[in-house]
Short mmCIF file of C-alpha atoms and ligand atoms in Angstrom, two decimals:
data_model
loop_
_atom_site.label_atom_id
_atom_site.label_comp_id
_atom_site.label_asym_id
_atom_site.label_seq_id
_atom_site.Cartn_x
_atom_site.Cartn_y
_atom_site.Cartn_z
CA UNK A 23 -131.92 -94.13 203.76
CA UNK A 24 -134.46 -91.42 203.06
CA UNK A 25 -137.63 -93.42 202.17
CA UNK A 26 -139.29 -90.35 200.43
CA UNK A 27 -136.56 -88.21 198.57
CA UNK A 28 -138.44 -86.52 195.90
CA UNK A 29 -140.69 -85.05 198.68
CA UNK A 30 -140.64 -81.70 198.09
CA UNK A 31 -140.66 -78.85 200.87
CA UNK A 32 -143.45 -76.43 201.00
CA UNK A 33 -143.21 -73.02 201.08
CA UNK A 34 -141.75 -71.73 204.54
CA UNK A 35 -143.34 -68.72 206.13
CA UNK A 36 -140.33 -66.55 205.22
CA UNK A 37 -140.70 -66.51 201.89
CA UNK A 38 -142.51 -63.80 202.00
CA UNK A 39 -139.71 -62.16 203.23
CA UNK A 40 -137.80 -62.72 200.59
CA UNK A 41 -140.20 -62.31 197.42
CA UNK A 42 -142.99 -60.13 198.82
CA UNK A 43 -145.79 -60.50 196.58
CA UNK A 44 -143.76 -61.71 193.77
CA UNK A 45 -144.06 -64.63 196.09
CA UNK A 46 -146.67 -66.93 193.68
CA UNK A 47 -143.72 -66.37 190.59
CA UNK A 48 -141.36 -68.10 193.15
CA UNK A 49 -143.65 -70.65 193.91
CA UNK A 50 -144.09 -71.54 190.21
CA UNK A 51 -140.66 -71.71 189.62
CA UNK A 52 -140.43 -74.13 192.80
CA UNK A 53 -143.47 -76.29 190.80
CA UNK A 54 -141.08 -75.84 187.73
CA UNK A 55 -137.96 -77.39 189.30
CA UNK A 56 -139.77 -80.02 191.16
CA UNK A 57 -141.63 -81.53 187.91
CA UNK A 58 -139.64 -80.74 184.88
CA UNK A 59 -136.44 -80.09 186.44
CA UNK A 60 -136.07 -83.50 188.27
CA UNK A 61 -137.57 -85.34 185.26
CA UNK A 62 -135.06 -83.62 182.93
CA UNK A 63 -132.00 -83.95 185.21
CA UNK A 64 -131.61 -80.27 186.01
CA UNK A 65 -132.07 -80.46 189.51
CA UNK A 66 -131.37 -83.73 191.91
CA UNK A 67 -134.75 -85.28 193.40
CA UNK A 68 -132.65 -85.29 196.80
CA UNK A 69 -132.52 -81.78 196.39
CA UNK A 70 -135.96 -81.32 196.85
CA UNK A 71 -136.87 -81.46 200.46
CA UNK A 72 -134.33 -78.34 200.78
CA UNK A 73 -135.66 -76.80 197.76
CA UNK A 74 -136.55 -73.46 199.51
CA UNK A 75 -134.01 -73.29 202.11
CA UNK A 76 -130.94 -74.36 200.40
CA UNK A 77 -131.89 -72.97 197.18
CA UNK A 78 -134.45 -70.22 195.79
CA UNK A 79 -134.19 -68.28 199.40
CA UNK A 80 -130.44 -68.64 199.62
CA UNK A 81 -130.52 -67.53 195.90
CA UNK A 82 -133.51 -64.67 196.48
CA UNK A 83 -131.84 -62.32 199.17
CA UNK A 84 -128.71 -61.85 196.80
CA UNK A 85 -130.95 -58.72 196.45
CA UNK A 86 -129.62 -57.55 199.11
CA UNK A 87 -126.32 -56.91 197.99
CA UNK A 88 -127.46 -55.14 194.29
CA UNK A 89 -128.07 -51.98 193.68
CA UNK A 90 -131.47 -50.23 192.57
CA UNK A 91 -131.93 -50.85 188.69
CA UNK A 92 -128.91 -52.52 188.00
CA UNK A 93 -127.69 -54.77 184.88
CA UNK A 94 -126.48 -58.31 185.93
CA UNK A 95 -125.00 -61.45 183.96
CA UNK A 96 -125.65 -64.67 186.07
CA UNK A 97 -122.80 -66.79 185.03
CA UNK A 98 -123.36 -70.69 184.37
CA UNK A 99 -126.89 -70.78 185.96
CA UNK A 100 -127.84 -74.52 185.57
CA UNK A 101 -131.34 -74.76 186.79
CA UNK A 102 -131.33 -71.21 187.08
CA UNK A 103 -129.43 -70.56 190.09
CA UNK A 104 -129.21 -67.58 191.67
CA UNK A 105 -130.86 -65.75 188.47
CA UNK A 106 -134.07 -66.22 188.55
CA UNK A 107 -134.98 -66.03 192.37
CA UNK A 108 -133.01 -62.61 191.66
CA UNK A 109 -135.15 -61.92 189.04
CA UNK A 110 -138.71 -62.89 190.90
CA UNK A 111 -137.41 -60.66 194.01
CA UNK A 112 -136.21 -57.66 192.10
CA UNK A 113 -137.72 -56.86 188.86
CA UNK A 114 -136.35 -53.62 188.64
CA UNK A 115 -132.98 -55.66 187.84
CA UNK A 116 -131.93 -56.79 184.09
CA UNK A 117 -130.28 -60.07 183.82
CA UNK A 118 -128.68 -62.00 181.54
CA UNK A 119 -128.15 -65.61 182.24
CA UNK A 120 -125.30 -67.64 180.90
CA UNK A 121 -125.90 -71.33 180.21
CA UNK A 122 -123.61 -73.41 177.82
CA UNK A 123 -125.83 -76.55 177.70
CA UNK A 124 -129.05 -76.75 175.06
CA UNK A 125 -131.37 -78.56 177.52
CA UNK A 126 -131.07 -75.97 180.58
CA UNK A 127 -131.03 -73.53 178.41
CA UNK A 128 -134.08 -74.88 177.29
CA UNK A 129 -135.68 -74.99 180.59
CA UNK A 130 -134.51 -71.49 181.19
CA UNK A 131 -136.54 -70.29 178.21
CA UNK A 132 -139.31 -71.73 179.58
CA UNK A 133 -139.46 -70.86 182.90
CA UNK A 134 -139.16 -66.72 181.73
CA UNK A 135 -142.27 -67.42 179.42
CA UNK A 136 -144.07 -69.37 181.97
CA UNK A 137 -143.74 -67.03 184.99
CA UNK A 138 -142.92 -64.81 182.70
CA UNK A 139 -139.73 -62.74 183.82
CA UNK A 140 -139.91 -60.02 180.77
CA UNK A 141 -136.53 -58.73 182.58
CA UNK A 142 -134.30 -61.98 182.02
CA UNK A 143 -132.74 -63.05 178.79
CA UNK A 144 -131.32 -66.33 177.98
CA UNK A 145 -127.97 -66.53 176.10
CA UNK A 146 -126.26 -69.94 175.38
CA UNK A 147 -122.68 -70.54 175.39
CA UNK A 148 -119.74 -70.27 177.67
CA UNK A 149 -118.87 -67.13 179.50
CA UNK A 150 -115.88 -66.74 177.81
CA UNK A 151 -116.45 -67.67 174.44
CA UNK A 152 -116.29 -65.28 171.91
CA UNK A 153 -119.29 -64.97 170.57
CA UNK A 154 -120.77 -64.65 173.80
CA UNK A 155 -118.36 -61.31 174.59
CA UNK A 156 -119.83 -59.93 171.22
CA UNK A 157 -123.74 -60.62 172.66
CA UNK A 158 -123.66 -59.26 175.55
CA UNK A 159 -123.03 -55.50 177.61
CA UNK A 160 -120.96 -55.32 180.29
CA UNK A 161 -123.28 -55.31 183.64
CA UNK A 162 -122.87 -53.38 186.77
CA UNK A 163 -123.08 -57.16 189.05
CA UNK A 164 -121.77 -60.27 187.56
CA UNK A 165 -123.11 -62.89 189.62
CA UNK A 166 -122.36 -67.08 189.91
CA UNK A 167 -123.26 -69.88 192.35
CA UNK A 168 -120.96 -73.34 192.34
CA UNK A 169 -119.86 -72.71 189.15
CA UNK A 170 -115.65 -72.42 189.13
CA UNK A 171 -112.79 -71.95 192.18
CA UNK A 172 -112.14 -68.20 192.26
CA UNK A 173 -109.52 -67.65 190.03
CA UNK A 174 -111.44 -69.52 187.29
CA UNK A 175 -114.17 -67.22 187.83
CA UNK A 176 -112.54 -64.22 188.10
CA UNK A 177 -110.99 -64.63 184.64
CA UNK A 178 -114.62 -65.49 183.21
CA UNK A 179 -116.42 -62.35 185.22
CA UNK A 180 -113.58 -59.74 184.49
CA UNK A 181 -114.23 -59.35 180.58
CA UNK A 182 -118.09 -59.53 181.40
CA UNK A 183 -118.28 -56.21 184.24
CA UNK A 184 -117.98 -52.51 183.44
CA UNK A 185 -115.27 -50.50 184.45
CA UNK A 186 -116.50 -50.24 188.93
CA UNK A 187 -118.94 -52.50 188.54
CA UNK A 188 -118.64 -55.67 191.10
CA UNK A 189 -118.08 -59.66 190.91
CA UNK A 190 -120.72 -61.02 193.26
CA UNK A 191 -119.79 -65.23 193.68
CA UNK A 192 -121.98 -67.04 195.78
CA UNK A 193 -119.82 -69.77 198.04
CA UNK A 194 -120.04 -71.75 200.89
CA UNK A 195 -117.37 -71.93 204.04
CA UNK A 196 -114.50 -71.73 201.15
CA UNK A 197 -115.06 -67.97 200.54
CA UNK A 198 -112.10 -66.62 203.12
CA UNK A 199 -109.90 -69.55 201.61
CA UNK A 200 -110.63 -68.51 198.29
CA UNK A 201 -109.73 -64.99 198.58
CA UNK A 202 -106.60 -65.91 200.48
CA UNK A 203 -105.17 -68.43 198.19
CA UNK A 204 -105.94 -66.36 195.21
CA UNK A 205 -106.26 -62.69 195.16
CA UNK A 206 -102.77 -61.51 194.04
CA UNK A 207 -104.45 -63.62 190.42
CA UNK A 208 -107.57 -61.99 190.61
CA UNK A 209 -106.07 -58.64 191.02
CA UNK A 210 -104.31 -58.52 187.94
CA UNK A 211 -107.32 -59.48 186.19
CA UNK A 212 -108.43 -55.83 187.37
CA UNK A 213 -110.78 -57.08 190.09
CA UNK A 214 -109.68 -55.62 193.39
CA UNK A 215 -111.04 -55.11 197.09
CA UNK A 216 -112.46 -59.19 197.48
CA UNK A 217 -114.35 -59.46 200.97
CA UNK A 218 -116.64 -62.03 202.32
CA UNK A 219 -119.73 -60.77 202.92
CA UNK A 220 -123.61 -62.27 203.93
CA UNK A 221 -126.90 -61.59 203.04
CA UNK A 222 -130.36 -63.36 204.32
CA UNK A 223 -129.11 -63.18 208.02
CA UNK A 224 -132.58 -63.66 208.85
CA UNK A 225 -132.66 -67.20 207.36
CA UNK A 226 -131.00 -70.16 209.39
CA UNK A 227 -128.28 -70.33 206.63
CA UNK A 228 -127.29 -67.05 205.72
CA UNK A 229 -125.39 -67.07 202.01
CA UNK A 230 -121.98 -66.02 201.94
CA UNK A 231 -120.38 -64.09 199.16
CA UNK A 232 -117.31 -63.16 197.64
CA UNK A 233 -117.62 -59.41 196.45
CA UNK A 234 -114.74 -58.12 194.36
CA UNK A 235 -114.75 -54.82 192.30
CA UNK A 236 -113.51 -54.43 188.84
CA UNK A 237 -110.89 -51.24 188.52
CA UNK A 238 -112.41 -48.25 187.66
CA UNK A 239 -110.42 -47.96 184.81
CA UNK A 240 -111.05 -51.22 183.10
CA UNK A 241 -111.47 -50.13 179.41
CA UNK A 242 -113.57 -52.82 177.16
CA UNK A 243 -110.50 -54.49 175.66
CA UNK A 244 -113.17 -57.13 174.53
CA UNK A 245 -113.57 -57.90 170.42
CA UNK A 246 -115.53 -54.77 169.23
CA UNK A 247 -119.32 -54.50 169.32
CA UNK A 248 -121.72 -52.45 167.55
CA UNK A 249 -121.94 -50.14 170.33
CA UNK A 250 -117.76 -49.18 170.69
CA UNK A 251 -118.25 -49.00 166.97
CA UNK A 252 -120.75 -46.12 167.42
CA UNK A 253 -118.06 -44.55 169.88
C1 LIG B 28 -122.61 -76.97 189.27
S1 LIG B 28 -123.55 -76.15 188.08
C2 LIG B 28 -124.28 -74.83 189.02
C3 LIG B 28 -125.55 -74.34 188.42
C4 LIG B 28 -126.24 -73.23 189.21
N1 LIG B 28 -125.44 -72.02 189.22
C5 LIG B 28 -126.56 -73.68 190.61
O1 LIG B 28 -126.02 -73.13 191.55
O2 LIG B 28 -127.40 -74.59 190.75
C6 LIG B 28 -122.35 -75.27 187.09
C7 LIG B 28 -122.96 -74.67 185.86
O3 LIG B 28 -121.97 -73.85 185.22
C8 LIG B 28 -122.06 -74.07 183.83
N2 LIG B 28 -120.75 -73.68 183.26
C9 LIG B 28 -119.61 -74.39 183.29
N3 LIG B 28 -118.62 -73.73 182.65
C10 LIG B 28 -119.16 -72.57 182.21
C11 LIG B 28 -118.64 -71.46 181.48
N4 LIG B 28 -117.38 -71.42 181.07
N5 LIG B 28 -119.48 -70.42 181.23
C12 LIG B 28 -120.77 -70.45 181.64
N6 LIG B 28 -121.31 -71.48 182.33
C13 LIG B 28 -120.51 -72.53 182.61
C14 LIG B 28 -122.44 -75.52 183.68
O4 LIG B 28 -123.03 -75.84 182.44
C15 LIG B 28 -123.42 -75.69 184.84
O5 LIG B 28 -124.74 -75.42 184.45
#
């Protein structure tokens, strides 16, 4: 048995890499996770000595694979999971993460004051819920990390992208599985194209993702809004 699990890893060289000089927000965060998030149950203390490598880098080159400026909801992000390394690599982004329970919710909040991210927002509730629709624009990337099997996901992202804007799920040696067992489903939710693709090749575990696009058509057949009220 692991004598020391709590230990946590320190910042590997590539880091840099990944946050540039955004780097000391990333490093806070890490500080973040590794006091109040183990204390509060957000995060496993055996998660710690792979803090970097298994999570905030495998999390922070998602940049890779969004566009300049773009809007993106991070569905069910726990700890904060991949939205805010996404949001300490790439400021120029605007993300919304979606968190259903009070207390990481409430550790969300804090970690945007504390680093601060002015770019994130914090709404509670589930993805699909209602009143969640009504809160939020649809974004251009609708992002997730071990949150629901593909279908599941793809039902929860569809409603939540704009008409060509992508589904961007981060998953582990599943993803060709995933896509095989259920795209005919995810199509007729009006998500198309699904591939497997990888970003942070130059880490020693590069993250895979499944990348889907919603049709081009896909109207806003969500409860009105304020802003299709305008329209
Ligand atoms: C296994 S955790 C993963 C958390 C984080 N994405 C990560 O990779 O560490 C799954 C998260 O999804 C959230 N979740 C479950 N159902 C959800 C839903 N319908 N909408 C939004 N979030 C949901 C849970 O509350 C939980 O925080």
């Amino acid at each position: 048995m692991d004598d020391n699990p709590g230990a946590s890893e320190p910042t590997p060289a590539i880091a840099v890499e990944v946050f540039g000089p955004r780097l000391p927000l990333a490093e806070h965060y890490a500080r973040m996770l590794t006091d109040e998030g183990v204390l509060r149950g957000l995060i496993g203390p055996r998660e710690l000595p792979q803090l970097w490598t298994r999570h905030l880098l495998n999390c922070g080159v998602l940049s890779e694979a969004i566009g300049p400026d773009a809007t993106v909801i991070d569905i069910g992000s726990g700890a904060g999971l991949p939205g805010i390394p996404l949001a300490i690599a790439r400021p120029d982004l605007r993300i919304t993460l979606i968190e259903p329970l009070l207390r990481r919710t409430t550790f969300l909040e804090e970690v945007v004051a504390a680093l601060p991210l002015p770019n994130v927002t914090v709404v509670r509730g589930r993805a699909e819920e209602r009143a969640v629709l009504k809160a939020v624009e649809r974004a251009d990337v609708v992002t997730s990390r071990a949150v629901a099997p593909l279908e599941r996901l793809a039902k929860w992202s569809a409603p939540l992208i704009r008409g060509g804007g992508r589904l961007v799920a981060l998953k582990g040696k599943s993803a060709a599985d995933e896509i095989a067992r259920d795209w005919e489903k995810v199509m007729r939710l009006g998500i198309r194209d699904l591939t497997v693709e990888q970003c942070g090749t130059m880490l020693e575990t590069p993250t895979t993702l499944i990348v889907g696009r919603r049709n081009e058509s896909a109207r806003d057949s969500r409860v009105s809004r304020k802003s299709d009220r305008r329209n």
